[in-house]
Amino acid sequence: MEKQATREAYGKALVELGKVHDNIVVLDADLSKSTKTADFAREFPDRFINAGIAEQDMIGMASGLAAAGKVVFASSFAMFAVGRAFEQVRNSVAYAHLDVKVCATHAGITVGEDGGSHQSVEDIALMRSVPDMRVIVPADGVSTRKAVFKLYETEGPAYLRLGRPSVPVIYDENVDFEVGKGIELRNGKDATLIACGIMVDKALQAAKILEKNGINVAVVDMHTIKPIDKELIVKKARETGAILTLEEHSIIGGLGSAVCEVVAENYLVPVLRLGINDIFGQSGKPDELMEYYGLSVDHIVQKVHELLKKK
Amino acid sequence: MKEINDSSVALVAEKARIMRRDIVTMLGEAGSGHTGGSLSAADIVACLYFWEMNIDPDKPRWEDRDRFVLSKGHAAPVLYAALAEKGFFPREELMGLRKLGSPLQGHPDRKKLAGVEASTGSLGQGISWSVGMGLAGKMDKKNFRVYALLGDGELQEGIVWEAAMAAAHYKLDNLVAFVDNNGLQIDGRVDEVMSPLPIPDKFRAFGWEVLEIDGHDCRQIMEALNQARTIKGKPTAVIARTIKGKGCSFMENRAEWHGTAPNKEQVEKALSELEA
Ligand SMILES: Cc1ncc(C[n+]2csc(CCOP(=O)(O)OP(=O)(O)O)c2C)c(N)n1
Ligand SMILES: [Mg+2]
């Protein structure tokens, strides 16, 4: 199976865009080799700005550049782009409605060995709570590239959450990727798995295992957490009567919360949230951590059984 | 004020050599981590743990202890090497570095390991912790001292200068901040990525006493520590010229060794260069 890290796809997409549009400026904060903005820096050194280890200043500068007419992509690790610079993103970027795309890599526990200080499990929650902010968590390299292009085309602030490890390629180039529209990857009548990021592939794997036991679950790639695809959630709630959400993020404030809000206000069905259970991460290999924190395919299968009992 | 003589200098230098061997060995075993910046700081950290600081491994939370804050938290291996050598935990635990369940996290975690004063890893925040500790010492009329270690790239974080302002404002003469001035960060040379130069003038302008030394000369580090004790009414910054990857010829002054662990062969080569 072909694999690619979403951050790799991000770096390549920036170069593609840079070749066509000369109003694109890319910023980084001393992590360009890891975030892959180094690809853009090599091709367009005059349109790349390294802020040094100063994420708050990076976002502040991004705002000034955007106010002067540039389309800005600013990158660091999720912990620092969102965490350290949160208030700059809130007040300088979003409050001012500027064309800054905060594209953060190394989100979640799959950061691995660097440990809990670097594993952002709160960034979706933080970004989702900011008015005017779109929040996108792509599942693979192909959809990451599409997301980067769409973000360029649609003016205004956005948060793109990317990962460190290589992940299976799910889509082909023809995928219809629309910001705010979830993608139905698989039909099923018993329950719906609504996932984002690296959990989409795991949801598909779990669905196959469940099928062997006569359980048919639908799988949705909810790549846009905000604006959330309300219609699709209500439709799946109606069709399948139960929902499991899956994210490499705290169960508080992220995709799970967003889905619960829609379900609670529109069409009540049982929902379970699979994610990081309100605890910090730690050092370890990415796969070990996914197992330890309950995000493996086996955990999903178990959780679906638990969910079906609630129907 | 402690006396500095040939044997005290030699003792500390030997500790630094042992620490460098442990750093390379544990990183080789971990398979990932920050080698260059751990090696550049080894002499400074050795002088603090084996000459300067008043600490007791049997009483890690003793309230009169001196405090060390590794503000450049990615250099965790240098701290772990010092703590193991000092007797805070059995040295076998060094081999758990960065592994699931180990108290030796990729970046220091004070909840998990006795002897770690501050949970660091997010650059810039450790120096603020140090100011807080210095303030607590003054409030409680304690004599303990606080030592912080910063990277030169780390100086680009605005919070470093907010903390520097506060330390001088509150006349924290119980605080010493070392800058591991190895000239490199991840994306290249510090002066090319985002120059924080001139570093000594900046600290002076912020109201600090500034000492400039060779960060691999233990005698100079010890003298600076002695001198800092004589400075009253303001904090001291020790700008230590260092070499990233110091001690392993093939790593020295190479930015690519910032976040790379040595493989088996490289560990062997490094250890042979670090023989007594
Ligand atoms: C707030 C924050 N931003 C980014 C990083 C990622 N990072 C880890 S080490 C490093 C470079 C540090 O350079 P320097 O301070 O010179 O350290 P040294 O050369 O001593 O290793 C960066 C950018 C981080 N740990 N924290
Ligand atoms: Mg440096």
XYZ file of C-alpha atoms and ligand atoms in Angstrom:
614
model
C 0.000 0.000 0.000
C 1.277 3.430 -0.956
C 2.096 5.703 1.968
C 2.866 9.383 2.384
C 2.967 11.752 5.338
C 0.439 14.570 5.064
C 3.263 17.033 5.793
C 5.148 15.705 2.718
C 2.105 16.356 0.552
C 1.779 19.811 2.095
C 5.363 20.757 1.171
C 4.894 19.602 -2.417
C 1.521 21.349 -2.767
C 3.042 24.639 -1.624
C 5.665 24.420 -4.361
C 2.989 23.652 -6.968
C 0.948 26.643 -5.838
C 3.996 28.872 -5.637
C 4.752 28.207 -9.294
C 1.324 29.464 -10.347
C 0.668 32.274 -7.868
C 3.312 34.782 -6.940
C 1.329 36.307 -4.068
C 1.945 33.274 -1.864
C 4.316 33.753 1.057
C 5.396 30.929 3.364
C 6.562 31.363 6.947
C 8.201 28.948 9.340
C 9.800 29.034 12.779
C 13.035 27.008 12.554
C 11.298 23.756 11.696
C 11.209 24.012 7.902
C 12.853 20.622 7.374
C 10.249 18.932 9.533
C 7.199 20.855 8.343
C 8.434 20.515 4.733
C 8.158 24.223 4.006
C 11.858 23.823 3.168
C 10.688 22.604 -0.267
C 9.093 25.997 -0.898
C 12.075 27.837 0.624
C 14.411 26.146 -1.852
C 12.270 27.059 -4.886
C 11.219 30.540 -3.812
C 13.747 31.896 -1.310
C 12.417 35.432 -1.762
C 8.926 34.423 -0.682
C 9.978 32.378 2.325
C 10.497 33.942 5.735
C 12.063 32.122 8.641
C 10.881 33.785 11.839
C 13.446 31.893 13.873
C 12.220 30.214 17.047
C 9.502 32.824 17.539
C 6.080 31.438 16.704
C 4.146 34.382 18.081
C 6.130 36.768 15.923
C 5.654 34.448 12.945
C 1.861 34.676 13.204
C 2.042 38.407 13.830
C 4.193 38.880 10.726
C 1.827 36.620 8.778
C -0.992 38.995 9.648
C 0.931 42.018 8.442
C 1.860 40.272 5.200
C -1.761 39.239 4.651
C -2.990 42.749 5.396
C -0.633 43.894 2.635
C -2.250 41.529 0.145
C -0.265 38.300 0.458
C -1.746 34.857 0.908
C 0.224 33.456 3.801
C 0.892 29.861 4.814
C 2.535 29.720 8.258
C 3.902 26.497 9.706
C 5.369 25.018 12.842
C 4.507 22.031 15.006
C 0.852 22.074 16.132
C 1.930 22.576 19.742
C 3.701 25.807 18.909
C 1.707 27.200 15.951
C -1.578 26.800 17.805
C -0.449 26.572 21.421
C 2.258 29.179 21.708
C 0.742 31.555 19.174
C -2.923 30.996 20.025
C -3.732 34.555 20.865
C -1.981 35.914 17.790
C -4.055 33.504 15.695
C -7.184 34.629 17.495
C -6.655 38.388 17.569
C -4.310 39.169 14.682
C -5.503 36.584 12.163
C -9.115 35.625 12.857
C -10.483 38.743 14.523
C -9.036 40.772 11.654
C -10.281 38.231 9.077
C -6.962 37.908 7.307
C -5.831 35.474 4.664
C -3.513 33.426 6.834
C -3.515 29.643 6.687
C -2.016 28.169 9.839
C -0.682 24.808 8.658
C 0.680 22.846 11.570
C 2.467 19.520 11.412
C 3.378 16.937 14.090
C -0.099 17.055 15.585
C -1.283 14.391 17.994
C 0.495 11.551 19.753
C 2.100 10.134 16.609
C 4.828 12.718 17.181
C 6.192 9.764 19.144
C 9.472 9.869 21.045
C 9.614 13.632 21.656
C 6.893 13.036 24.235
C 3.980 14.823 25.865
C 5.399 18.342 25.690
C 5.288 18.091 21.895
C 2.092 16.068 21.429
C -0.751 18.434 20.762
C -4.099 16.880 21.656
C -5.903 20.197 22.126
C -5.335 22.085 18.869
C -8.587 21.148 17.121
C -10.541 22.266 20.188
C -8.662 25.549 20.373
C -8.988 26.373 16.690
C -12.617 25.244 16.491
C -13.592 27.683 19.218
C -12.311 30.713 17.303
C -14.988 32.489 15.240
C -14.332 32.641 11.478
C -11.765 29.834 11.671
C -12.085 26.851 9.348
C -10.519 23.654 10.660
C -9.355 20.878 8.341
C -7.779 17.552 9.270
C -6.977 15.599 6.100
C -6.676 11.809 6.090
C -3.986 11.326 3.464
C -1.573 13.028 1.102
C -3.988 13.309 -1.807
C -6.663 15.084 0.226
C -4.010 17.247 1.879
C -2.950 18.548 -1.531
C -6.589 19.245 -2.418
C -7.124 21.013 0.895
C -4.099 23.275 0.376
C -5.405 24.260 -3.064
C -8.923 24.920 -1.754
C -7.569 27.013 1.080
C -5.624 29.142 -1.354
C -8.763 29.650 -3.451
C -11.034 30.583 -0.546
C -10.006 33.781 1.166
C -9.830 33.986 4.967
C -8.325 32.282 7.996
C -7.974 28.526 8.261
C -6.238 25.833 10.275
C -4.810 22.769 8.547
C -3.737 19.950 10.867
C -1.027 17.635 9.546
C 0.871 14.659 10.915
C 4.389 13.387 11.224
C 4.201 9.703 10.157
C 3.589 8.228 6.736
C -0.026 7.177 6.327
C -1.777 5.050 3.692
C -3.043 6.847 0.615
C -6.846 6.507 0.597
C -7.911 8.653 -2.332
C -7.101 8.996 -5.998
C -6.732 12.322 -7.724
C -10.399 12.382 -8.763
C -11.709 12.624 -5.223
C -14.263 15.389 -4.843
C -12.846 17.327 -1.893
C -14.988 20.225 -0.698
C -14.266 22.162 2.481
C -17.226 21.554 4.806
C -18.431 18.382 3.047
C -17.695 15.038 4.649
C -16.857 12.124 2.343
C -18.879 8.898 2.575
C -16.288 6.197 2.115
C -18.423 3.194 2.883
C -22.068 2.412 3.458
C -23.486 0.378 6.304
C -26.705 0.125 8.247
C -25.653 -0.698 11.814
C -23.666 2.375 12.825
C -21.552 5.182 11.359
C -17.889 5.756 12.059
C -17.095 9.445 11.652
C -13.339 9.960 11.584
C -10.711 12.530 10.696
C -6.993 12.447 9.968
C -5.129 9.197 10.472
C -8.195 7.619 12.094
C -9.991 7.419 8.733
C -7.828 4.578 7.493
C -8.139 2.811 10.833
C -11.933 3.163 10.645
C -11.903 1.509 7.219
C -9.801 -1.358 8.568
C -12.145 -1.803 11.532
C -15.159 -1.787 9.202
C -13.699 -4.734 7.277
C -13.158 -6.745 10.453
C -16.670 -5.968 11.686
C -18.135 -7.035 8.351
C -16.730 -10.527 8.889
C -18.810 -10.658 12.081
C -21.916 -9.554 10.250
C -21.789 -5.939 11.398
C -22.034 -3.339 8.678
C -20.789 0.122 9.557
C -20.688 3.200 7.389
C -17.473 5.239 7.339
C -17.298 9.000 6.862
C -14.141 11.064 6.423
C -15.099 14.255 8.261
C -11.996 16.149 7.140
C -13.561 19.519 7.887
C -14.285 19.889 11.591
C -15.476 23.439 11.070
C -17.773 24.259 9.408
C -19.011 20.770 10.275
C -21.182 18.937 7.724
C -24.406 19.001 9.719
C -26.548 17.532 6.956
C -24.366 14.496 6.550
C -24.246 13.839 10.302
C -28.035 14.030 10.579
C -28.433 11.817 7.526
C -26.107 9.158 8.944
C -27.764 9.367 12.363
C -31.126 8.732 10.707
C -29.848 5.911 8.493
C -27.740 4.008 11.025
C -29.049 5.069 14.453
C -25.641 5.174 16.159
C -22.373 7.073 15.710
C -18.781 6.514 16.775
C -16.366 9.411 16.349
C -12.631 8.830 15.931
C -9.808 11.320 16.280
C -6.150 11.502 17.291
C -7.032 14.324 19.679
C -8.638 14.824 23.052
C -12.241 13.641 23.243
C -12.926 17.124 24.612
C -13.570 19.848 22.084
C -12.634 18.155 18.830
C -14.477 16.135 16.212
C -16.352 14.092 18.832
C -17.672 17.198 20.502
C -18.624 18.775 17.182
C -20.613 15.692 16.168
C -22.301 15.479 19.585
C -23.402 19.094 19.296
C -25.098 18.399 15.965
C -26.679 15.161 17.156
C -27.925 16.673 20.423
C -29.611 19.589 18.706
C -30.962 17.846 15.631
C -31.473 14.113 15.802
C -30.751 12.159 18.957
C -28.957 8.825 18.586
C -26.298 7.201 20.795
C -22.803 8.569 20.177
C -19.483 7.317 21.537
C -16.237 9.244 21.190
C -12.931 7.499 20.626
C -9.913 9.734 21.167
C -7.392 10.689 23.821
C -9.165 10.381 27.136
C -8.383 13.761 28.712
C -4.747 12.860 29.450
C -1.341 13.987 28.225
C 0.793 11.977 25.854
C 4.275 10.601 26.509
C 7.343 9.264 24.728
C 7.091 6.052 22.740
C 6.889 4.766 19.199
C 3.844 6.115 17.343
C 2.246 2.671 16.966
C 2.845 1.792 20.607
C 1.235 5.055 21.637
C -1.794 4.486 19.408
C -2.230 1.138 21.150
C -1.572 2.548 24.641
C -4.034 5.413 24.260
C -6.743 3.202 22.825
C -6.662 4.290 19.186
C -5.864 0.978 17.503
C -8.121 -0.891 15.072
C -8.926 -3.431 17.816
C -10.048 -0.652 20.105
C -12.367 0.647 17.384
C -13.909 -2.783 16.916
C -14.507 -3.094 20.672
C -16.008 0.364 20.829
C -18.442 -0.438 18.028
C -19.679 -3.468 19.982
C -20.146 -1.204 22.991
C -22.022 1.299 20.834
C -24.386 -1.271 19.350
C -25.496 -2.256 22.866
C -26.770 1.281 23.306
C -29.015 1.172 20.263
C 33.270 30.710 47.445
C 34.895 27.420 46.606
C 38.543 26.958 45.808
C 39.399 26.041 42.245
C 42.501 23.919 41.756
C 43.876 21.465 39.214
C 42.342 18.471 40.895
C 38.861 19.988 41.244
C 38.958 20.991 37.586
C 40.167 17.539 36.542
C 37.443 15.863 38.567
C 34.695 17.838 36.869
C 36.210 17.367 33.413
C 36.239 13.623 34.013
C 32.539 13.760 34.957
C 31.841 15.587 31.699
C 33.651 12.855 29.777
C 31.567 10.145 31.463
C 28.408 12.144 30.756
C 29.305 12.477 27.065
C 29.755 8.704 26.851
C 26.364 8.203 28.498
C 24.735 10.747 26.192
C 25.973 9.009 23.067
C 25.165 5.547 24.407
C 21.621 6.377 25.525
C 20.820 8.199 22.288
C 22.158 5.285 20.259
C 19.913 2.946 22.214
C 16.900 5.289 21.860
C 17.370 5.636 18.102
C 16.204 9.259 18.106
C 16.883 12.453 20.015
C 19.040 15.541 20.240
C 22.729 14.747 20.205
C 24.515 17.966 19.216
C 23.009 20.240 21.846
C 23.398 17.645 24.600
C 27.120 17.337 23.913
C 27.692 21.094 23.676
C 26.258 21.576 27.168
C 28.058 18.692 28.917
C 30.849 20.729 30.519
C 28.511 23.403 31.856
C 26.108 20.847 33.312
C 28.993 18.826 34.793
C 30.336 21.928 36.579
C 26.887 22.633 38.012
C 26.144 19.106 39.240
C 29.636 18.068 40.355
C 31.056 21.290 41.699
C 28.601 24.104 42.143
C 25.160 22.989 43.207
C 24.036 22.133 46.696
C 21.781 19.135 46.030
C 21.101 15.751 47.577
C 19.905 12.827 45.443
C 18.303 11.295 48.528
C 16.202 14.402 49.097
C 15.265 15.583 45.625
C 12.572 17.964 46.901
C 14.619 19.338 49.830
C 13.491 22.947 49.994
C 16.901 24.566 50.383
C 18.394 22.850 47.339
C 19.856 24.741 44.423
C 17.799 24.435 41.250
C 18.827 23.705 37.679
C 16.375 24.421 34.864
C 17.168 22.993 31.454
C 15.360 25.629 29.446
C 16.634 24.027 26.211
C 14.702 20.904 27.170
C 15.573 18.977 24.005
C 19.037 18.439 25.549
C 17.389 16.132 28.116
C 20.129 13.479 27.718
C 22.742 15.795 29.258
C 20.488 16.288 32.286
C 19.746 12.564 32.602
C 23.462 11.743 32.353
C 24.214 14.170 35.199
C 21.342 12.913 37.383
C 22.367 9.267 36.921
C 26.016 10.011 37.671
C 24.949 11.985 40.735
C 22.918 9.014 41.971
C 19.339 10.198 41.461
C 18.478 6.910 39.726
C 20.283 3.713 38.635
C 22.251 4.210 35.421
C 20.506 1.237 33.736
C 17.486 3.517 33.465
C 19.374 5.626 30.956
C 18.679 2.891 28.428
C 14.949 3.587 28.757
C 15.330 7.029 27.187
C 12.344 7.922 24.976
C 10.753 4.495 25.420
C 7.123 3.937 26.384
C 6.669 4.089 30.150
C 10.175 5.358 30.947
C 10.608 8.279 33.365
C 13.241 9.518 30.906
C 10.911 11.322 28.558
C 12.053 12.865 25.285
C 11.878 16.204 27.085
C 12.246 16.494 30.893
C 9.053 15.796 32.843
C 9.141 16.731 36.520
C 6.142 14.522 37.305
C 8.023 11.444 36.191
C 11.634 11.847 37.292
C 13.028 12.974 40.659
C 15.712 15.604 40.166
C 14.011 17.238 37.193
C 13.055 20.713 38.430
C 11.096 21.971 35.432
C 9.095 20.331 32.662
C 10.625 21.892 29.596
C 10.763 21.273 25.862
C 8.811 24.285 24.708
C 11.677 26.704 24.194
C 11.758 29.912 26.210
C 9.544 28.827 29.067
C 12.313 27.462 31.300
C 13.867 30.858 31.865
C 10.518 32.135 33.161
C 10.360 29.181 35.558
C 13.831 30.132 36.764
C 12.736 33.681 37.474
C 9.779 32.325 39.427
C 12.045 30.087 41.476
C 14.413 32.994 42.127
C 11.473 35.110 43.282
C 10.316 32.353 45.649
C 13.825 32.147 47.090
C 13.790 35.883 47.814
C 10.277 35.779 49.276
C 11.201 32.982 51.660
C 14.628 34.463 52.465
C 16.319 31.278 51.330
C 19.887 31.073 50.158
C 19.401 28.608 47.335
C 20.529 29.583 43.843
C 18.870 28.991 40.495
C 20.719 28.046 37.316
C 19.150 28.082 33.865
C 20.602 26.782 30.617
C 19.372 28.266 27.346
C 20.176 27.616 23.706
C 21.320 30.486 21.517
C 18.496 29.777 19.064
C 16.146 29.757 22.032
C 17.011 33.431 22.573
C 14.784 34.193 19.565
C 11.696 33.504 21.670
C 10.253 36.774 22.938
C 9.492 35.266 26.342
C 13.231 34.988 27.024
C 13.478 38.763 27.010
C 10.304 39.208 29.026
C 11.874 36.933 31.640
C 15.216 38.740 31.369
C 13.447 42.016 32.098
C 11.665 40.550 35.114
C 14.845 39.002 36.545
C 16.649 42.340 36.482
C 13.583 44.224 37.681
C 13.366 42.008 40.757
C 17.149 42.136 41.264
C 17.499 38.372 41.209
C 21.153 37.949 42.149
C 20.292 34.349 43.011
C 19.838 33.587 39.304
C 22.497 32.598 36.771
C 21.539 31.949 33.145
C 23.964 30.117 30.882
C 23.669 30.533 27.132
C 25.007 27.511 25.250
C 26.358 29.617 22.404
C 27.057 26.898 19.832
C 26.023 29.085 16.891
C 23.579 26.552 15.442
C 19.862 25.834 15.524
C 17.785 23.426 13.380
C 17.529 25.347 10.120
C 21.184 26.412 10.139
C 23.415 29.032 11.693
C 21.796 31.159 14.361
C 23.095 34.380 12.812
C 21.697 33.411 9.402
C 18.283 32.104 10.486
C 17.388 34.988 12.846
C 20.275 36.737 14.459
C 20.114 37.265 18.217
C 23.556 38.920 18.101
C 25.146 40.637 19.913
C 24.079 38.448 22.822
C 26.197 39.968 25.632
C 25.081 43.517 24.830
C 21.446 42.480 24.877
C 21.673 40.960 28.350
C 23.646 43.967 29.563
C 20.992 46.319 28.194
C 18.381 44.291 30.069
C 20.223 44.928 33.330
C 22.221 41.716 33.724
C 25.848 41.203 34.635
C 27.456 39.433 31.699
C 30.400 37.030 31.690
C 31.858 35.591 28.499
C 33.722 32.306 28.657
C 34.817 29.194 26.794
C 32.024 26.745 27.588
C 34.297 23.726 27.269
C 36.910 24.961 29.734
C 35.779 23.719 33.141
C 38.098 26.096 34.978
C 36.508 29.084 33.239
C 33.006 27.791 33.978
C 33.881 27.332 37.655
C 35.449 30.776 37.853
C 32.328 32.286 36.293
C 30.178 30.518 38.891
C 32.366 31.875 41.687
C 32.235 35.346 40.229
C 28.455 35.235 39.857
C 28.187 34.698 43.628
C 29.910 38.049 44.181
C 27.506 39.993 41.989
C 24.773 41.649 44.030
C 21.496 43.237 43.006
C 21.225 41.726 39.522
C 21.178 38.384 37.713
C 24.201 37.037 35.853
C 24.275 35.769 32.271
C 27.168 33.523 31.312
C 27.604 33.481 27.553
C 29.492 30.263 26.928
C 31.099 29.741 23.533
C 30.567 26.094 22.693
C 30.784 23.618 19.841
C 27.648 21.710 18.946
C 28.444 17.982 19.064
C 31.591 18.643 21.140
C 33.658 15.522 21.743
C 32.651 13.564 18.640
C 34.712 14.846 15.722
C 32.194 13.822 13.073
C 29.361 15.689 14.820
C 31.144 18.890 15.719
C 29.681 22.077 14.266
C 27.230 20.211 12.061
C 23.586 21.351 12.160
C 22.414 17.931 10.922
C 23.432 16.431 14.274
C 20.876 18.630 16.081
C 18.092 16.073 16.121
C 19.804 12.899 14.969
C 20.811 9.915 17.091
C 23.968 7.964 16.268
C 23.680 4.453 14.836
C 25.648 1.520 16.313
C 28.771 2.199 14.288
C 28.670 5.910 15.106
C 28.231 5.136 18.799
C 31.362 2.963 18.682
C 33.321 5.667 16.916
C 32.138 8.320 19.358
C 32.967 6.171 22.378
C 36.463 5.511 21.076
C 36.986 9.273 20.823
C 35.682 9.679 24.362
C 38.141 7.247 25.967
C 39.922 8.538 29.068
C 8.621 26.838 21.381
C 9.391 25.865 20.586
N 9.499 26.038 19.251
C 10.169 25.143 18.504
C 10.759 24.051 19.069
C 11.474 23.028 18.228
N 12.936 23.068 18.456
C 13.543 22.182 19.272
S 15.186 22.464 19.408
C 15.112 23.774 18.345
C 16.362 24.531 18.008
C 17.056 25.008 19.227
O 18.240 25.684 18.944
P 19.161 26.150 20.144
O 18.341 26.874 21.146
O 20.313 26.884 19.584
O 19.572 24.774 20.815
P 20.950 23.957 20.719
O 21.722 24.456 19.550
O 21.662 24.233 21.985
O 20.549 22.521 20.590
C 13.793 23.973 17.903
C 13.372 25.004 16.962
C 10.613 23.898 20.468
N 11.127 22.836 21.117
N 9.950 24.814 21.192
Mg 22.319 26.537 19.355
